[in-house]
Tab-separated table of C-alpha atoms in Angstrom:
chain	number	residue	atom	x	y	z
A	1	MET	CA	116.374	77.300	119.051
A	2	GLU	CA	113.385	79.037	116.936
A	3	GLU	CA	114.191	80.765	113.741
A	4	TRP	CA	112.105	83.542	112.196
A	5	LYS	CA	112.566	84.976	108.822
A	6	ILE	CA	110.939	88.557	108.195
A	7	ALA	CA	111.017	90.025	104.543
A	8	MET	CA	111.210	93.647	104.504
A	9	ILE	CA	109.177	94.759	101.504
A	10	GLY	CA	109.026	98.258	100.193
A	11	ASP	CA	110.381	100.899	97.642
A	12	VAL	CA	113.893	102.065	97.345
A	13	GLY	CA	114.671	104.587	100.009
A	14	VAL	CA	112.294	103.852	102.679
A	15	GLY	CA	114.958	102.661	104.997
A	16	LYS	CA	114.409	99.017	104.927
A	17	ILE	CA	118.361	98.418	105.169
A	18	SER	CA	118.688	101.032	107.936
A	19	PHE	CA	115.764	99.511	109.918
A	20	ALA	CA	117.605	95.939	109.546
A	21	PHE	CA	120.941	97.342	110.434
A	22	GLN	CA	119.545	99.089	113.590
A	23	ALA	CA	117.484	95.801	114.481
A	24	VAL	CA	120.805	93.689	114.195
A	25	ASN	CA	123.386	96.131	115.466
A	26	GLY	CA	121.437	98.645	117.687
A	27	CYS	CA	122.966	101.780	115.666
A	28	PHE	CA	122.334	103.686	112.558
A	29	CYS	CA	124.823	103.737	109.759
A	30	ASP	CA	124.771	106.581	107.157
A	31	GLU	CA	127.049	104.566	104.636
A	32	ILE	CA	124.924	101.452	103.740
A	33	ASP	CA	125.228	100.070	100.148
A	34	PRO	CA	121.406	99.933	98.905
A	35	THR	CA	122.081	97.985	95.931
A	36	LEU	CA	122.615	94.731	97.605
A	37	ASP	CA	120.493	92.031	98.182
A	38	GLU	CA	121.041	91.562	101.934
A	39	ILE	CA	120.120	89.033	104.994
A	40	TYR	CA	120.686	90.317	108.486
A	41	ARG	CA	120.792	87.730	111.225
A	42	SER	CA	120.850	87.959	114.933
A	43	GLN	CA	119.656	86.411	118.014
A	44	PHE	CA	116.939	88.097	120.003
A	45	VAL	CA	115.371	87.497	123.496
A	46	VAL	CA	111.433	88.117	123.363
A	47	ASP	CA	109.636	87.196	126.621
A	48	ASP	CA	112.756	85.470	128.092
A	49	ARG	CA	113.004	83.135	125.235
A	50	ARG	CA	115.828	83.045	122.706
A	51	CYS	CA	115.226	83.100	119.035
A	52	THR	CA	117.119	83.744	115.697
A	53	VAL	CA	115.517	86.276	113.542
A	54	GLU	CA	116.803	86.904	109.878
A	55	LEU	CA	115.695	89.976	108.067
A	56	LEU	CA	115.523	89.538	104.389
A	57	LEU	CA	115.899	92.354	101.960
A	58	PRO	CA	114.909	91.353	98.569
A	59	TYR	CA	116.200	94.010	96.040
A	60	PRO	CA	112.794	95.857	94.496
A	61	THR	CA	113.569	94.722	90.928
A	62	GLU	CA	113.188	91.283	92.412
A	63	LEU	CA	109.483	92.115	93.165
A	64	ASP	CA	108.449	90.782	89.661
A	65	ALA	CA	105.272	88.685	89.117
A	66	GLY	CA	106.411	85.636	91.087
A	67	TRP	CA	107.788	87.667	94.102
A	68	ALA	CA	104.851	86.906	96.502
A	69	ASN	CA	105.248	83.159	95.718
A	70	ARG	CA	109.036	83.022	96.365
A	71	LEU	CA	108.585	84.878	99.726
A	72	THR	CA	105.931	82.966	101.055
A	73	TYR	CA	108.250	79.979	101.204
A	74	THR	CA	110.935	81.946	102.279
A	75	ALA	CA	109.714	84.131	104.999
A	76	GLN	CA	107.068	83.564	107.840
A	77	ALA	CA	106.564	87.356	108.461
A	78	TRP	CA	106.465	90.530	105.797
A	79	ALA	CA	107.066	93.853	107.087
A	80	LEU	CA	105.520	96.221	104.516
A	81	VAL	CA	107.474	99.481	104.755
A	82	TYR	CA	106.950	102.891	103.434
A	83	SER	CA	108.547	106.300	104.214
A	84	ILE	CA	106.219	108.810	105.887
A	85	THR	CA	108.094	111.424	103.928
A	86	SER	CA	107.217	109.684	100.419
A	87	ARG	CA	103.604	109.243	99.058
A	88	ALA	CA	105.013	107.325	96.328
A	89	SER	CA	106.449	104.644	98.527
A	90	PHE	CA	103.146	104.238	100.129
A	91	ASP	CA	101.397	103.995	96.834
A	92	HIS	CA	103.875	101.276	95.942
A	93	LEU	CA	102.640	99.212	98.794
A	94	ILE	CA	99.105	99.768	97.621
A	95	ALA	CA	100.108	98.695	94.151
A	96	LEU	CA	101.417	95.235	95.879
A	97	SER	CA	98.589	95.059	98.079
A	98	PRO	CA	96.529	92.488	95.929
A	99	GLN	CA	99.425	90.135	95.935
A	100	VAL	CA	100.250	90.537	99.629
A	101	ALA	CA	96.729	90.136	100.612
A	102	THR	CA	96.085	86.955	98.446
A	103	HIS	CA	99.215	85.276	100.079
A	104	ALA	CA	98.349	86.396	103.626
A	105	LYS	CA	95.169	84.765	103.632
A	106	LEU	CA	96.698	81.180	102.360
A	107	GLU	CA	97.335	78.527	105.045
A	108	GLY	CA	100.817	79.213	106.048
A	109	GLY	CA	100.791	82.724	104.710
A	110	PRO	CA	102.959	85.256	106.354
A	111	VAL	CA	101.963	87.438	109.400
A	112	LEU	CA	101.936	91.071	108.359
A	113	VAL	CA	103.101	94.391	109.837
A	114	VAL	CA	102.819	97.782	107.967
A	115	LEU	CA	105.635	100.186	109.002
A	116	GLY	CA	105.792	103.903	108.320
A	117	ASN	CA	109.453	104.560	108.698
A	118	LYS	CA	111.384	107.958	109.060
A	119	CYS	CA	108.970	109.222	111.763
A	120	ASP	CA	112.182	111.123	113.184
A	121	LEU	CA	111.822	113.470	110.381
A	122	HIS	CA	110.245	116.928	110.750
A	123	GLU	CA	106.627	116.668	110.381
A	124	ALA	CA	106.481	119.449	107.470
A	125	LEU	CA	108.102	116.722	105.658
A	126	ARG	CA	105.304	114.307	105.996
A	127	GLU	CA	103.552	113.176	102.829
A	128	VAL	CA	101.722	110.278	104.299
A	129	PRO	CA	99.356	110.832	107.331
A	130	LYS	CA	99.704	108.433	110.138
A	131	LYS	CA	96.029	107.655	109.539
A	132	LYS	CA	96.702	106.271	106.317
A	133	GLY	CA	99.128	103.947	107.581
A	134	GLU	CA	96.629	102.710	110.031
A	135	GLU	CA	93.782	102.337	107.330
A	136	LEU	CA	96.324	100.166	105.113
A	137	ALA	CA	97.157	98.028	108.164
A	138	ARG	CA	93.293	97.549	108.851
A	139	TRP	CA	92.737	96.600	105.316
A	140	PHE	CA	95.405	93.957	105.726
A	141	GLY	CA	94.105	92.934	109.317
A	142	CYS	CA	97.652	93.542	110.699
A	143	HIS	CA	99.337	95.867	113.151
A	144	PHE	CA	100.614	99.263	112.347
A	145	CYS	CA	103.730	101.161	113.701
A	146	GLU	CA	105.688	104.150	112.901
A	147	THR	CA	109.379	103.629	113.143
A	148	SER	CA	112.757	105.447	113.013
A	149	ALA	CA	115.608	103.378	111.694
A	150	LYS	CA	117.821	106.380	112.607
A	151	THR	CA	116.934	106.775	116.453
A	152	GLY	CA	115.726	103.245	116.860
A	153	GLN	CA	112.138	104.144	117.822
A	154	ASN	CA	109.879	101.169	117.823
A	155	VAL	CA	112.433	99.030	115.782
A	156	GLY	CA	112.947	96.461	118.738
A	157	ARG	CA	109.411	96.758	119.561
A	158	VAL	CA	108.097	95.706	116.098
A	159	ILE	CA	110.600	92.544	116.040
A	160	ALA	CA	109.355	91.532	119.283
A	161	ASP	CA	105.861	91.888	118.388
A	162	LEU	CA	106.408	89.892	115.206
A	163	VAL	CA	108.133	87.217	117.204
A	164	ARG	CA	105.152	87.114	119.693
A	165	ARG	CA	102.600	86.784	116.720
A	166	LEU	CA	104.537	84.008	115.103
A	167	ARG	CA	104.661	82.129	118.413
A	168	GLN	CA	100.841	82.301	118.786
A	169	PRO	CA	98.887	79.055	119.114
A	170	GLY	CA	98.276	77.514	115.836
A	171	LEU	CA	101.597	78.481	114.364
A	172	ALA	CA	104.352	75.912	114.184
A	173	ILE	CA	107.947	76.800	114.409
A	174	SER	CA	107.953	76.462	110.690
A	175	GLY	CA	105.288	79.437	110.704
A	176	VAL	CA	102.628	77.200	109.289
A	177	ASP	CA	99.293	77.583	110.525
A	178	SER	CA	96.928	75.107	111.598
A	179	GLY	CA	94.471	76.166	108.935
A	180	PRO	CA	93.096	79.356	107.117
A	181	GLN	CA	89.942	79.544	109.378
A	182	LYS	CA	92.289	79.846	112.573
A	183	ARG	CA	94.442	82.602	110.697
A	184	GLU	CA	91.428	84.722	109.758
A	185	GLU	CA	90.001	84.309	113.382
A	186	ARG	CA	93.357	85.517	114.801
A	187	ARG	CA	93.706	88.234	112.171
A	188	LYS	CA	90.317	89.522	113.393
A	189	LYS	CA	91.261	89.703	117.003
A	190	THR	CA	95.054	91.048	116.596
A	191	CYS	CA	94.639	94.245	114.562
A	192	VAL	CA	96.464	96.455	116.916
A	193	ILE	CA	97.826	100.057	116.430
A	194	LEU	CA	101.281	100.321	118.081
């Protein structure tokens, strides 16, 4: 059976753990300890094919100088998560973007998605316009989606989309590309706004 590992990268409080909990359990939990370095694992059926997906949640203090190198060898996909109600969380992703872009372009580098979480909250609380998330995703050459870990909006869709992209021709089960040129060609063709 296929196994995929997706690293959830983002600031504290953006809902990474709630997203993973929702993806694996199909519900929201108010009482999650945000200080744990967690792995959420479950089986999913995507396009009539069963696979196992692990959602890795590195604690933000682990995002030191070598974090991107470690995650490149651990996860085939990176979900870059910010809260639409926190400009600081979006700026945190921008600060990480040089490292993310460098590793995403490498042979065997991760498939990326940018997620604006907490879209269930009232629009008056929004600090990051949807357009900014779309622009960041375009800059990375990846997909963008607004999600709600609380209601489950687009959570399953994001997982299924990442699995489909990881299964694309040119990617082995291990997540390794057949070459950087193929990844660049695929990247140019797959910037989709969900």
